[in-house]
Amino acid sequence: MDCRGINPELVDEDIPDLRAVEKILALKKERNAVILAHNYQSPEIQFVADYVGDTLSLSMIARDAEQPVIVFCGPDFMVETAKILAPHKTVLYANDKAKCPMAAMITPEELRTLKKNHPYAKVVGYINTTAECKCEMDVCCASANAVKIVRSLEAEEVIFVPDQNLGDYVRKMVPEKTILIWSGFCSVHNMIQKQDVLSLAQVHPAARIIVHPECKPEVVEMADMVLSTGGMITLAASSKDREFIVATELEVVNRMVEDNPDKEFYAVEKAYCRTQKKVKLENVLNTLETLSPAVSLARDVIDKARLPIERMLAAGRADLATAEVKHDT
Ligand code: SF4
Protein backbone atom coordinates (compact mmCIF):
# COMPACT_ATOMS: atom_id res chain seq x y z
CA MET A 1 0.00 0.00 0.00
CA ASP A 2 1.40 3.41 -0.94
CA CYS A 3 0.43 5.15 2.27
CA ARG A 4 2.78 6.55 4.85
CA GLY A 5 2.60 7.87 8.37
CA ILE A 6 3.88 11.12 9.78
CA ASN A 7 7.20 12.09 8.25
CA PRO A 8 9.66 12.72 11.12
CA GLU A 9 12.03 14.51 8.74
CA LEU A 10 9.79 17.53 8.22
CA VAL A 11 11.19 20.48 10.13
CA ASP A 12 9.69 23.59 11.68
CA GLU A 13 9.79 25.74 8.54
CA ASP A 14 7.71 23.16 6.65
CA ILE A 15 4.85 23.66 9.10
CA PRO A 16 3.54 27.22 9.26
CA ASP A 17 1.46 26.75 12.39
CA LEU A 18 3.07 24.40 14.88
CA ARG A 19 0.56 25.20 17.64
CA ALA A 20 -2.30 24.07 15.40
CA VAL A 21 -0.34 20.91 14.62
CA GLU A 22 0.17 20.17 18.32
CA LYS A 23 -3.51 20.70 19.05
CA ILE A 24 -4.55 18.48 16.15
CA LEU A 25 -2.26 15.66 17.23
CA ALA A 26 -3.55 15.86 20.83
CA LEU A 27 -7.22 16.05 19.80
CA LYS A 28 -6.80 13.20 17.36
CA LYS A 29 -5.82 10.95 20.28
CA GLU A 30 -8.57 12.28 22.52
CA ARG A 31 -11.24 11.67 19.85
CA ASN A 32 -9.76 8.29 18.84
CA ALA A 33 -9.72 9.56 15.26
CA VAL A 34 -7.67 8.61 12.23
CA ILE A 35 -6.74 11.34 9.73
CA LEU A 36 -6.54 10.39 6.05
CA ALA A 37 -5.04 12.73 3.44
CA HIS A 38 -4.92 12.44 -0.33
CA ASN A 39 -1.60 12.78 -2.16
CA TYR A 40 -2.63 16.24 -3.46
CA GLN A 41 -3.02 17.72 0.03
CA SER A 42 -0.52 20.36 1.15
CA PRO A 43 2.59 19.30 3.17
CA GLU A 44 1.26 20.48 6.54
CA ILE A 45 -1.91 18.42 6.07
CA GLN A 46 0.14 15.40 5.03
CA PHE A 47 2.21 15.97 8.18
CA VAL A 48 -0.75 15.62 10.56
CA ALA A 49 -2.28 12.70 8.65
CA ASP A 50 -1.92 9.10 9.76
CA TYR A 51 -2.11 7.92 6.17
CA VAL A 52 -1.39 9.65 2.87
CA GLY A 53 -2.26 7.93 -0.38
CA ASP A 54 -4.30 7.82 -3.54
CA THR A 55 -8.06 7.34 -3.71
CA LEU A 56 -7.93 3.57 -3.93
CA SER A 57 -5.58 3.02 -1.00
CA LEU A 58 -7.39 5.56 1.22
CA SER A 59 -10.74 3.87 0.49
CA MET A 60 -9.30 0.58 1.73
CA ILE A 61 -7.89 2.22 4.85
CA ALA A 62 -11.22 3.92 5.60
CA ARG A 63 -12.99 0.57 5.29
CA ASP A 64 -10.54 -1.22 7.60
CA ALA A 65 -9.75 1.54 10.13
CA GLU A 66 -10.05 0.55 13.79
CA GLN A 67 -10.83 4.08 14.97
CA PRO A 68 -14.51 5.06 15.24
CA VAL A 69 -13.84 8.54 13.82
CA ILE A 70 -12.36 9.31 10.38
CA VAL A 71 -11.27 12.83 9.42
CA PHE A 72 -10.81 12.88 5.66
CA CYS A 73 -8.60 15.55 4.07
CA GLY A 74 -9.70 15.33 0.46
CA PRO A 75 -12.52 16.32 -1.90
CA ASP A 76 -16.19 15.55 -1.25
CA PHE A 77 -16.45 12.32 -3.24
CA MET A 78 -13.59 10.68 -1.32
CA VAL A 79 -15.12 11.55 2.05
CA GLU A 80 -18.50 10.19 0.95
CA THR A 81 -16.83 6.99 -0.27
CA ALA A 82 -15.29 6.51 3.16
CA LYS A 83 -18.74 6.85 4.76
CA ILE A 84 -20.26 4.35 2.35
CA LEU A 85 -17.52 1.84 3.23
CA ALA A 86 -17.68 2.55 6.96
CA PRO A 87 -21.33 3.50 7.60
CA HIS A 88 -21.17 2.88 11.35
CA LYS A 89 -18.25 5.26 11.81
CA THR A 90 -18.34 9.01 12.17
CA VAL A 91 -16.80 10.24 8.91
CA LEU A 92 -15.92 13.92 8.92
CA TYR A 93 -15.05 16.35 6.14
CA ALA A 94 -11.88 18.26 6.97
CA ASN A 95 -13.50 20.95 4.78
CA ASP A 96 -16.89 20.33 3.18
CA LYS A 97 -16.28 23.20 0.73
CA ALA A 98 -13.63 21.12 -1.06
CA LYS A 99 -15.92 19.94 -3.86
CA CYS A 100 -14.35 18.29 -6.91
CA PRO A 101 -15.66 19.91 -10.13
CA MET A 102 -15.37 16.63 -12.05
CA ALA A 103 -17.70 14.83 -9.63
CA ALA A 104 -20.38 17.41 -10.46
CA MET A 105 -20.06 16.88 -14.23
CA ILE A 106 -22.59 14.08 -14.38
CA THR A 107 -25.91 13.77 -12.54
CA PRO A 108 -27.82 10.60 -11.61
CA GLU A 109 -30.54 11.62 -14.10
CA GLU A 110 -28.03 11.87 -16.95
CA LEU A 111 -26.61 8.48 -16.04
CA ARG A 112 -30.09 6.92 -15.92
CA THR A 113 -30.77 8.29 -19.44
CA LEU A 114 -27.52 6.77 -20.72
CA LYS A 115 -28.49 3.41 -19.21
CA LYS A 116 -31.94 3.60 -20.78
CA ASN A 117 -30.41 4.28 -24.20
CA HIS A 118 -27.86 1.45 -23.83
CA PRO A 119 -29.68 -1.25 -21.87
CA TYR A 120 -27.06 -3.96 -22.49
CA ALA A 121 -24.08 -1.88 -21.45
CA LYS A 122 -22.35 -2.23 -18.08
CA VAL A 123 -21.73 1.04 -16.24
CA VAL A 124 -18.21 1.73 -14.99
CA GLY A 125 -17.94 4.92 -12.97
CA TYR A 126 -14.81 6.64 -11.83
CA ILE A 127 -14.65 6.99 -8.06
CA ASN A 128 -14.69 10.78 -8.66
CA THR A 129 -18.52 10.87 -8.70
CA THR A 130 -21.30 11.61 -6.23
CA ALA A 131 -22.76 8.88 -4.00
CA GLU A 132 -26.08 9.18 -5.89
CA CYS A 133 -24.34 8.50 -9.22
CA LYS A 134 -22.57 5.49 -7.72
CA CYS A 135 -26.02 4.02 -7.00
CA GLU A 136 -26.49 3.76 -10.80
CA MET A 137 -23.19 1.95 -11.51
CA ASP A 138 -22.27 -1.70 -11.89
CA VAL A 139 -18.73 -1.09 -10.74
CA CYS A 140 -16.58 1.85 -9.69
CA CYS A 141 -12.94 2.22 -10.66
CA ALA A 142 -9.92 4.27 -9.71
CA SER A 143 -7.17 5.30 -12.13
CA ALA A 144 -5.10 2.49 -10.57
CA ASN A 145 -7.45 -0.24 -11.80
CA ALA A 146 -9.75 1.22 -14.51
CA VAL A 147 -8.20 -0.82 -17.34
CA LYS A 148 -8.26 -4.06 -15.37
CA ILE A 149 -11.91 -3.58 -14.38
CA VAL A 150 -13.20 -2.73 -17.85
CA ARG A 151 -11.22 -5.59 -19.38
CA SER A 152 -12.69 -8.06 -16.89
CA LEU A 153 -16.34 -7.26 -17.69
CA GLU A 154 -18.30 -9.78 -19.72
CA ALA A 155 -20.35 -7.09 -21.49
CA GLU A 156 -19.23 -5.96 -24.94
CA GLU A 157 -20.57 -2.45 -24.41
CA VAL A 158 -19.44 -0.27 -21.50
CA ILE A 159 -20.63 3.14 -20.36
CA PHE A 160 -17.65 4.96 -18.79
CA VAL A 161 -18.25 8.12 -16.71
CA PRO A 162 -17.35 10.89 -16.12
CA ASP A 163 -13.70 11.43 -17.17
CA GLN A 164 -13.27 11.55 -20.95
CA ASN A 165 -9.47 11.36 -20.79
CA LEU A 166 -9.35 8.31 -18.54
CA GLY A 167 -12.12 6.85 -20.71
CA ASP A 168 -10.05 7.43 -23.85
CA TYR A 169 -7.04 5.73 -22.27
CA VAL A 170 -9.16 2.74 -21.20
CA ARG A 171 -10.69 2.51 -24.69
CA LYS A 172 -7.20 2.31 -26.25
CA MET A 173 -6.11 -0.33 -23.77
CA VAL A 174 -9.27 -2.42 -24.17
CA PRO A 175 -10.00 -2.17 -27.93
CA GLU A 176 -12.14 -5.31 -27.93
CA LYS A 177 -15.02 -3.46 -26.21
CA THR A 178 -17.27 -0.62 -27.31
CA ILE A 179 -16.79 2.10 -24.71
CA LEU A 180 -19.22 5.02 -24.50
CA ILE A 181 -17.47 7.92 -22.80
CA TRP A 182 -19.00 10.87 -20.92
CA SER A 183 -17.46 14.30 -21.46
CA GLY A 184 -16.25 15.20 -17.96
CA PHE A 185 -12.66 16.07 -17.11
CA CYS A 186 -10.33 17.02 -14.30
CA SER A 187 -9.54 20.71 -14.77
CA VAL A 188 -6.07 20.24 -13.25
CA HIS A 189 -4.87 17.39 -15.49
CA ASN A 190 -6.77 18.69 -18.51
CA MET A 191 -4.83 21.98 -18.42
CA ILE A 192 -1.50 20.18 -18.94
CA GLN A 193 -0.62 20.69 -22.61
CA LYS A 194 1.59 18.65 -24.90
CA GLN A 195 3.83 21.71 -25.22
CA ASP A 196 4.35 21.81 -21.43
CA VAL A 197 5.78 18.29 -21.49
CA LEU A 198 7.71 18.90 -24.73
CA SER A 199 9.40 21.96 -23.24
CA LEU A 200 10.54 19.94 -20.22
CA ALA A 201 11.67 17.06 -22.45
CA GLN A 202 13.81 19.42 -24.57
CA VAL A 203 15.67 20.61 -21.46
CA HIS A 204 15.85 17.14 -19.85
CA PRO A 205 16.12 14.67 -22.76
CA ALA A 206 17.17 11.73 -20.54
CA ALA A 207 14.13 12.00 -18.27
CA ARG A 208 11.42 9.34 -18.32
CA ILE A 209 7.96 10.80 -18.88
CA ILE A 210 5.25 9.61 -16.48
CA VAL A 211 1.69 10.78 -17.01
CA HIS A 212 -1.60 10.46 -15.13
CA PRO A 213 -4.40 9.05 -17.32
CA GLU A 214 -6.64 12.06 -16.52
CA CYS A 215 -4.36 14.05 -18.87
CA LYS A 216 -5.38 14.75 -22.48
CA PRO A 217 -4.75 11.95 -25.02
CA GLU A 218 -1.96 13.88 -26.74
CA VAL A 219 -0.14 14.15 -23.39
CA VAL A 220 -0.76 10.48 -22.55
CA GLU A 221 0.71 9.56 -25.95
CA MET A 222 4.03 11.09 -24.91
CA ALA A 223 4.29 8.92 -21.80
CA ASP A 224 6.82 6.20 -21.06
CA MET A 225 4.47 5.10 -18.28
CA VAL A 226 0.82 5.93 -17.57
CA LEU A 227 0.16 5.62 -13.85
CA SER A 228 -2.11 6.59 -10.97
CA THR A 229 -0.52 8.89 -8.39
CA GLY A 230 0.10 5.91 -6.11
CA GLY A 231 1.72 4.06 -9.00
CA MET A 232 3.91 7.08 -9.76
CA ILE A 233 5.16 7.30 -6.18
CA THR A 234 5.97 3.58 -6.16
CA LEU A 235 7.74 3.82 -9.51
CA ALA A 236 9.79 6.85 -8.46
CA ALA A 237 11.14 4.95 -5.46
CA SER A 238 11.79 1.64 -7.22
CA SER A 239 13.02 2.69 -10.68
CA LYS A 240 16.69 2.62 -11.63
CA ASP A 241 16.07 5.72 -13.75
CA ARG A 242 17.21 8.97 -12.17
CA GLU A 243 15.25 11.68 -13.99
CA PHE A 244 11.49 11.98 -14.46
CA ILE A 245 9.10 14.43 -16.06
CA VAL A 246 5.88 14.06 -14.09
CA ALA A 247 2.50 15.14 -15.52
CA THR A 248 0.17 15.24 -12.53
CA GLU A 249 -0.69 17.44 -9.57
CA LEU A 250 2.27 19.35 -8.18
CA GLU A 251 2.11 17.96 -4.63
CA VAL A 252 2.82 14.45 -5.93
CA VAL A 253 6.02 15.72 -7.51
CA ASN A 254 6.98 17.49 -4.27
CA ARG A 255 6.48 14.18 -2.45
CA MET A 256 8.71 12.38 -4.98
CA VAL A 257 11.44 14.99 -4.48
CA GLU A 258 11.22 14.59 -0.73
CA ASP A 259 11.21 10.78 -0.82
CA ASN A 260 13.99 10.39 -3.43
CA PRO A 261 16.76 12.95 -2.82
CA ASP A 262 19.10 11.10 -5.21
CA LYS A 263 16.75 11.58 -8.21
CA GLU A 264 15.49 14.54 -10.26
CA PHE A 265 11.80 15.28 -10.91
CA TYR A 266 10.46 17.94 -13.26
CA ALA A 267 6.90 19.15 -12.74
CA VAL A 268 4.34 21.01 -14.82
CA GLU A 269 4.13 23.87 -12.35
CA LYS A 270 0.59 24.98 -13.18
CA ALA A 271 -0.93 21.59 -12.26
CA TYR A 272 -2.20 22.71 -8.86
CA CYS A 273 -5.56 21.55 -7.47
CA ARG A 274 -7.26 24.45 -5.72
CA THR A 275 -10.03 22.16 -4.52
CA GLN A 276 -7.70 19.94 -2.55
CA LYS A 277 -5.76 22.90 -1.19
CA LYS A 278 -8.93 24.26 0.42
CA VAL A 279 -8.18 21.96 3.36
CA LYS A 280 -6.11 23.95 5.87
CA LEU A 281 -4.82 23.09 9.35
CA GLU A 282 -7.50 25.33 10.89
CA ASN A 283 -10.18 23.25 9.13
CA VAL A 284 -8.79 19.99 10.48
CA LEU A 285 -8.59 21.48 13.97
CA ASN A 286 -12.14 22.80 13.80
CA THR A 287 -13.41 19.44 12.56
CA LEU A 288 -11.75 17.62 15.46
CA GLU A 289 -13.00 20.16 17.99
CA THR A 290 -16.62 20.13 16.83
CA LEU A 291 -16.78 16.61 15.31
CA SER A 292 -18.41 18.25 12.30
CA PRO A 293 -19.22 18.53 9.45
CA ALA A 294 -20.08 14.84 9.29
CA VAL A 295 -21.04 13.02 6.10
CA SER A 296 -24.76 12.37 6.04
CA LEU A 297 -26.09 10.04 3.37
CA ALA A 298 -29.46 8.32 3.19
CA ARG A 299 -29.35 4.66 4.20
CA ASP A 300 -30.59 3.46 0.80
CA VAL A 301 -27.88 5.51 -0.96
CA ILE A 302 -25.21 3.93 1.24
CA ASP A 303 -26.57 0.46 0.61
CA LYS A 304 -26.82 0.90 -3.18
CA ALA A 305 -23.51 2.70 -3.66
CA ARG A 306 -21.51 0.21 -1.60
CA LEU A 307 -21.68 -2.70 -4.05
CA PRO A 308 -19.94 -0.96 -7.01
CA ILE A 309 -17.29 0.40 -4.63
CA GLU A 310 -16.68 -3.01 -3.09
CA ARG A 311 -16.30 -4.48 -6.58
CA MET A 312 -13.64 -1.84 -7.26
CA LEU A 313 -11.77 -2.72 -4.07
CA ALA A 314 -11.99 -6.44 -4.87
CA ALA A 315 -10.26 -5.77 -8.21
CA GLY A 316 -7.28 -4.35 -6.32
CA ARG A 317 -4.47 -2.25 -7.67
CA ALA A 318 -3.25 -2.97 -11.17
CA ASP A 319 -1.70 0.16 -12.59
CA LEU A 320 1.89 -1.04 -12.76
CA ALA A 321 0.74 -4.23 -14.43
CA THR A 322 -1.35 -2.43 -17.04
CA ALA A 323 0.75 0.68 -17.57
CA GLU A 324 1.75 1.06 -21.13
CA VAL A 325 5.46 1.42 -21.94
CA LYS A 326 5.29 3.31 -25.21
CA HIS A 327 8.91 3.96 -26.13
CA ASP A 328 11.11 2.08 -23.73
CA THR A 329 14.78 2.92 -24.14
S1 SF4 B 1 -7.20 16.96 -9.09
FE1 SF4 B 1 -8.96 17.03 -10.48
S2 SF4 B 1 -10.20 15.22 -10.00
FE2 SF4 B 1 -8.78 15.57 -8.27
S3 SF4 B 1 -9.94 16.83 -6.82
FE3 SF4 B 1 -8.75 18.25 -8.11
S4 SF4 B 1 -10.20 18.78 -9.77
FE4 SF4 B 1 -11.03 16.93 -8.78
PDB file of C-alpha atoms in Angstrom, residues 37-204:
ATOM      1  CA  ALA A  37      -5.038  12.727   3.445  1.00  0.00           C
ATOM      2  CA  HIS A  38      -4.920  12.444  -0.328  1.00  0.00           C
ATOM      3  CA  ASN A  39      -1.605  12.776  -2.161  1.00  0.00           C
ATOM      4  CA  TYR A  40      -2.629  16.239  -3.457  1.00  0.00           C
ATOM      5  CA  GLN A  41      -3.020  17.724   0.030  1.00  0.00           C
ATOM      6  CA  SER A  42      -0.520  20.358   1.152  1.00  0.00           C
ATOM      7  CA  PRO A  43       2.585  19.298   3.166  1.00  0.00           C
ATOM      8  CA  GLU A  44       1.258  20.478   6.537  1.00  0.00           C
ATOM      9  CA  ILE A  45      -1.912  18.421   6.065  1.00  0.00           C
ATOM     10  CA  GLN A  46       0.139  15.396   5.034  1.00  0.00           C
ATOM     11  CA  PHE A  47       2.212  15.974   8.178  1.00  0.00           C
ATOM     12  CA  VAL A  48      -0.752  15.617  10.555  1.00  0.00           C
ATOM     13  CA  ALA A  49      -2.280  12.699   8.648  1.00  0.00           C
ATOM     14  CA  ASP A  50      -1.923   9.096   9.763  1.00  0.00           C
ATOM     15  CA  TYR A  51      -2.111   7.925   6.166  1.00  0.00           C
ATOM     16  CA  VAL A  52      -1.388   9.654   2.874  1.00  0.00           C
ATOM     17  CA  GLY A  53      -2.261   7.926  -0.376  1.00  0.00           C
ATOM     18  CA  ASP A  54      -4.298   7.822  -3.544  1.00  0.00           C
ATOM     19  CA  THR A  55      -8.058   7.343  -3.711  1.00  0.00           C
ATOM     20  CA  LEU A  56      -7.925   3.566  -3.927  1.00  0.00           C
ATOM     21  CA  SER A  57      -5.581   3.023  -0.996  1.00  0.00           C
ATOM     22  CA  LEU A  58      -7.386   5.556   1.215  1.00  0.00           C
ATOM     23  CA  SER A  59     -10.736   3.872   0.489  1.00  0.00           C
ATOM     24  CA  MET A  60      -9.298   0.577   1.728  1.00  0.00           C
ATOM     25  CA  ILE A  61      -7.889   2.216   4.849  1.00  0.00           C
ATOM     26  CA  ALA A  62     -11.221   3.921   5.604  1.00  0.00           C
ATOM     27  CA  ARG A  63     -12.990   0.570   5.294  1.00  0.00           C
ATOM     28  CA  ASP A  64     -10.540  -1.215   7.601  1.00  0.00           C
ATOM     29  CA  ALA A  65      -9.749   1.537  10.132  1.00  0.00           C
ATOM     30  CA  GLU A  66     -10.051   0.547  13.791  1.00  0.00           C
ATOM     31  CA  GLN A  67     -10.826   4.078  14.966  1.00  0.00           C
ATOM     32  CA  PRO A  68     -14.514   5.062  15.240  1.00  0.00           C
ATOM     33  CA  VAL A  69     -13.838   8.542  13.818  1.00  0.00           C
ATOM     34  CA  ILE A  70     -12.360   9.314  10.379  1.00  0.00           C
ATOM     35  CA  VAL A  71     -11.267  12.827   9.417  1.00  0.00           C
ATOM     36  CA  PHE A  72     -10.813  12.884   5.658  1.00  0.00           C
ATOM     37  CA  CYS A  73      -8.601  15.551   4.069  1.00  0.00           C
ATOM     38  CA  GLY A  74      -9.702  15.330   0.456  1.00  0.00           C
ATOM     39  CA  PRO A  75     -12.520  16.323  -1.897  1.00  0.00           C
ATOM     40  CA  ASP A  76     -16.190  15.547  -1.250  1.00  0.00           C
ATOM     41  CA  PHE A  77     -16.450  12.319  -3.238  1.00  0.00           C
ATOM     42  CA  MET A  78     -13.592  10.682  -1.320  1.00  0.00           C
ATOM     43  CA  VAL A  79     -15.122  11.550   2.049  1.00  0.00           C
ATOM     44  CA  GLU A  80     -18.501  10.187   0.951  1.00  0.00           C
ATOM     45  CA  THR A  81     -16.827   6.995  -0.275  1.00  0.00           C
ATOM     46  CA  ALA A  82     -15.288   6.514   3.163  1.00  0.00           C
ATOM     47  CA  LYS A  83     -18.738   6.853   4.764  1.00  0.00           C
ATOM     48  CA  ILE A  84     -20.257   4.350   2.350  1.00  0.00           C
ATOM     49  CA  LEU A  85     -17.523   1.843   3.230  1.00  0.00           C
ATOM     50  CA  ALA A  86     -17.682   2.551   6.958  1.00  0.00           C
ATOM     51  CA  PRO A  87     -21.327   3.501   7.597  1.00  0.00           C
ATOM     52  CA  HIS A  88     -21.166   2.881  11.347  1.00  0.00           C
ATOM     53  CA  LYS A  89     -18.253   5.264  11.811  1.00  0.00           C
ATOM     54  CA  THR A  90     -18.336   9.014  12.173  1.00  0.00           C
ATOM     55  CA  VAL A  91     -16.805  10.236   8.909  1.00  0.00           C
ATOM     56  CA  LEU A  92     -15.924  13.922   8.916  1.00  0.00           C
ATOM     57  CA  TYR A  93     -15.047  16.352   6.143  1.00  0.00           C
ATOM     58  CA  ALA A  94     -11.877  18.264   6.969  1.00  0.00           C
ATOM     59  CA  ASN A  95     -13.496  20.948   4.782  1.00  0.00           C
ATOM     60  CA  ASP A  96     -16.890  20.330   3.181  1.00  0.00           C
ATOM     61  CA  LYS A  97     -16.276  23.201   0.730  1.00  0.00           C
ATOM     62  CA  ALA A  98     -13.635  21.122  -1.061  1.00  0.00           C
ATOM     63  CA  LYS A  99     -15.918  19.936  -3.855  1.00  0.00           C
ATOM     64  CA  CYS A 100     -14.346  18.291  -6.909  1.00  0.00           C
ATOM     65  CA  PRO A 101     -15.657  19.914 -10.128  1.00  0.00           C
ATOM     66  CA  MET A 102     -15.370  16.632 -12.046  1.00  0.00           C
ATOM     67  CA  ALA A 103     -17.699  14.834  -9.627  1.00  0.00           C
ATOM     68  CA  ALA A 104     -20.377  17.408 -10.462  1.00  0.00           C
ATOM     69  CA  MET A 105     -20.056  16.882 -14.228  1.00  0.00           C
ATOM     70  CA  ILE A 106     -22.595  14.077 -14.385  1.00  0.00           C
ATOM     71  CA  THR A 107     -25.911  13.769 -12.538  1.00  0.00           C
ATOM     72  CA  PRO A 108     -27.817  10.598 -11.614  1.00  0.00           C
ATOM     73  CA  GLU A 109     -30.540  11.619 -14.102  1.00  0.00           C
ATOM     74  CA  GLU A 110     -28.030  11.870 -16.950  1.00  0.00           C
ATOM     75  CA  LEU A 111     -26.610   8.482 -16.038  1.00  0.00           C
ATOM     76  CA  ARG A 112     -30.087   6.925 -15.918  1.00  0.00           C
ATOM     77  CA  THR A 113     -30.770   8.289 -19.435  1.00  0.00           C
ATOM     78  CA  LEU A 114     -27.519   6.765 -20.717  1.00  0.00           C
ATOM     79  CA  LYS A 115     -28.487   3.406 -19.208  1.00  0.00           C
ATOM     80  CA  LYS A 116     -31.939   3.602 -20.784  1.00  0.00           C
ATOM     81  CA  ASN A 117     -30.406   4.280 -24.203  1.00  0.00           C
ATOM     82  CA  HIS A 118     -27.863   1.445 -23.833  1.00  0.00           C
ATOM     83  CA  PRO A 119     -29.680  -1.255 -21.872  1.00  0.00           C
ATOM     84  CA  TYR A 120     -27.055  -3.962 -22.491  1.00  0.00           C
ATOM     85  CA  ALA A 121     -24.080  -1.876 -21.449  1.00  0.00           C
ATOM     86  CA  LYS A 122     -22.352  -2.227 -18.081  1.00  0.00           C
ATOM     87  CA  VAL A 123     -21.730   1.044 -16.243  1.00  0.00           C
ATOM     88  CA  VAL A 124     -18.215   1.727 -14.990  1.00  0.00           C
ATOM     89  CA  GLY A 125     -17.937   4.924 -12.971  1.00  0.00           C
ATOM     90  CA  TYR A 126     -14.811   6.644 -11.829  1.00  0.00           C
ATOM     91  CA  ILE A 127     -14.649   6.987  -8.062  1.00  0.00           C
ATOM     92  CA  ASN A 128     -14.693  10.778  -8.660  1.00  0.00           C
ATOM     93  CA  THR A 129     -18.520  10.870  -8.697  1.00  0.00           C
ATOM     94  CA  THR A 130     -21.302  11.615  -6.225  1.00  0.00           C
ATOM     95  CA  ALA A 131     -22.758   8.885  -4.002  1.00  0.00           C
ATOM     96  CA  GLU A 132     -26.082   9.180  -5.886  1.00  0.00           C
ATOM     97  CA  CYS A 133     -24.339   8.499  -9.216  1.00  0.00           C
ATOM     98  CA  LYS A 134     -22.573   5.494  -7.721  1.00  0.00           C
ATOM     99  CA  CYS A 135     -26.019   4.015  -7.005  1.00  0.00           C
ATOM    100  CA  GLU A 136     -26.491   3.760 -10.800  1.00  0.00           C
ATOM    101  CA  MET A 137     -23.189   1.949 -11.505  1.00  0.00           C
ATOM    102  CA  ASP A 138     -22.268  -1.697 -11.894  1.00  0.00           C
ATOM    103  CA  VAL A 139     -18.732  -1.089 -10.739  1.00  0.00           C
ATOM    104  CA  CYS A 140     -16.575   1.847  -9.689  1.00  0.00           C
ATOM    105  CA  CYS A 141     -12.944   2.223 -10.656  1.00  0.00           C
ATOM    106  CA  ALA A 142      -9.915   4.273  -9.713  1.00  0.00           C
ATOM    107  CA  SER A 143      -7.174   5.296 -12.131  1.00  0.00           C
ATOM    108  CA  ALA A 144      -5.097   2.489 -10.570  1.00  0.00           C
ATOM    109  CA  ASN A 145      -7.451  -0.235 -11.805  1.00  0.00           C
ATOM    110  CA  ALA A 146      -9.749   1.221 -14.512  1.00  0.00           C
ATOM    111  CA  VAL A 147      -8.195  -0.817 -17.335  1.00  0.00           C
ATOM    112  CA  LYS A 148      -8.262  -4.062 -15.366  1.00  0.00           C
ATOM    113  CA  ILE A 149     -11.908  -3.579 -14.379  1.00  0.00           C
ATOM    114  CA  VAL A 150     -13.200  -2.726 -17.852  1.00  0.00           C
ATOM    115  CA  ARG A 151     -11.221  -5.586 -19.384  1.00  0.00           C
ATOM    116  CA  SER A 152     -12.690  -8.063 -16.888  1.00  0.00           C
ATOM    117  CA  LEU A 153     -16.342  -7.264 -17.691  1.00  0.00           C
ATOM    118  CA  GLU A 154     -18.300  -9.781 -19.720  1.00  0.00           C
ATOM    119  CA  ALA A 155     -20.346  -7.091 -21.489  1.00  0.00           C
ATOM    120  CA  GLU A 156     -19.231  -5.961 -24.943  1.00  0.00           C
ATOM    121  CA  GLU A 157     -20.572  -2.454 -24.410  1.00  0.00           C
ATOM    122  CA  VAL A 158     -19.438  -0.274 -21.502  1.00  0.00           C
ATOM    123  CA  ILE A 159     -20.625   3.144 -20.356  1.00  0.00           C
ATOM    124  CA  PHE A 160     -17.649   4.955 -18.794  1.00  0.00           C
ATOM    125  CA  VAL A 161     -18.252   8.115 -16.711  1.00  0.00           C
ATOM    126  CA  PRO A 162     -17.350  10.889 -16.124  1.00  0.00           C
ATOM    127  CA  ASP A 163     -13.703  11.430 -17.168  1.00  0.00           C
ATOM    128  CA  GLN A 164     -13.273  11.554 -20.949  1.00  0.00           C
ATOM    129  CA  ASN A 165      -9.471  11.363 -20.787  1.00  0.00           C
ATOM    130  CA  LEU A 166      -9.351   8.307 -18.543  1.00  0.00           C
ATOM    131  CA  GLY A 167     -12.120   6.853 -20.709  1.00  0.00           C
ATOM    132  CA  ASP A 168     -10.051   7.429 -23.846  1.00  0.00           C
ATOM    133  CA  TYR A 169      -7.036   5.727 -22.271  1.00  0.00           C
ATOM    134  CA  VAL A 170      -9.160   2.742 -21.200  1.00  0.00           C
ATOM    135  CA  ARG A 171     -10.687   2.515 -24.690  1.00  0.00           C
ATOM    136  CA  LYS A 172      -7.202   2.315 -26.247  1.00  0.00           C
ATOM    137  CA  MET A 173      -6.111  -0.330 -23.767  1.00  0.00           C
ATOM    138  CA  VAL A 174      -9.269  -2.418 -24.174  1.00  0.00           C
ATOM    139  CA  PRO A 175      -9.996  -2.171 -27.929  1.00  0.00           C
ATOM    140  CA  GLU A 176     -12.140  -5.306 -27.929  1.00  0.00           C
ATOM    141  CA  LYS A 177     -15.018  -3.459 -26.208  1.00  0.00           C
ATOM    142  CA  THR A 178     -17.271  -0.617 -27.308  1.00  0.00           C
ATOM    143  CA  ILE A 179     -16.790   2.102 -24.708  1.00  0.00           C
ATOM    144  CA  LEU A 180     -19.216   5.023 -24.504  1.00  0.00           C
ATOM    145  CA  ILE A 181     -17.468   7.918 -22.802  1.00  0.00           C
ATOM    146  CA  TRP A 182     -18.995  10.871 -20.923  1.00  0.00           C
ATOM    147  CA  SER A 183     -17.457  14.299 -21.460  1.00  0.00           C
ATOM    148  CA  GLY A 184     -16.245  15.198 -17.960  1.00  0.00           C
ATOM    149  CA  PHE A 185     -12.662  16.070 -17.109  1.00  0.00           C
ATOM    150  CA  CYS A 186     -10.327  17.022 -14.302  1.00  0.00           C
ATOM    151  CA  SER A 187      -9.535  20.706 -14.766  1.00  0.00           C
ATOM    152  CA  VAL A 188      -6.066  20.237 -13.251  1.00  0.00           C
ATOM    153  CA  HIS A 189      -4.871  17.385 -15.490  1.00  0.00           C
ATOM    154  CA  ASN A 190      -6.767  18.691 -18.505  1.00  0.00           C
ATOM    155  CA  MET A 191      -4.831  21.976 -18.416  1.00  0.00           C
ATOM    156  CA  ILE A 192      -1.496  20.177 -18.944  1.00  0.00           C
ATOM    157  CA  GLN A 193      -0.621  20.692 -22.609  1.00  0.00           C
ATOM    158  CA  LYS A 194       1.590  18.648 -24.898  1.00  0.00           C
ATOM    159  CA  GLN A 195       3.829  21.714 -25.223  1.00  0.00           C
ATOM    160  CA  ASP A 196       4.351  21.811 -21.425  1.00  0.00           C
ATOM    161  CA  VAL A 197       5.777  18.286 -21.490  1.00  0.00           C
ATOM    162  CA  LEU A 198       7.706  18.896 -24.734  1.00  0.00           C
ATOM    163  CA  SER A 199       9.405  21.961 -23.238  1.00  0.00           C
ATOM    164  CA  LEU A 200      10.541  19.942 -20.222  1.00  0.00           C
ATOM    165  CA  ALA A 201      11.672  17.060 -22.448  1.00  0.00           C
ATOM    166  CA  GLN A 202      13.808  19.422 -24.567  1.00  0.00           C
ATOM    167  CA  VAL A 203      15.675  20.612 -21.460  1.00  0.00           C
ATOM    168  CA  HIS A 204      15.846  17.137 -19.848  1.00  0.00           C
TER     169      HIS A 204
END
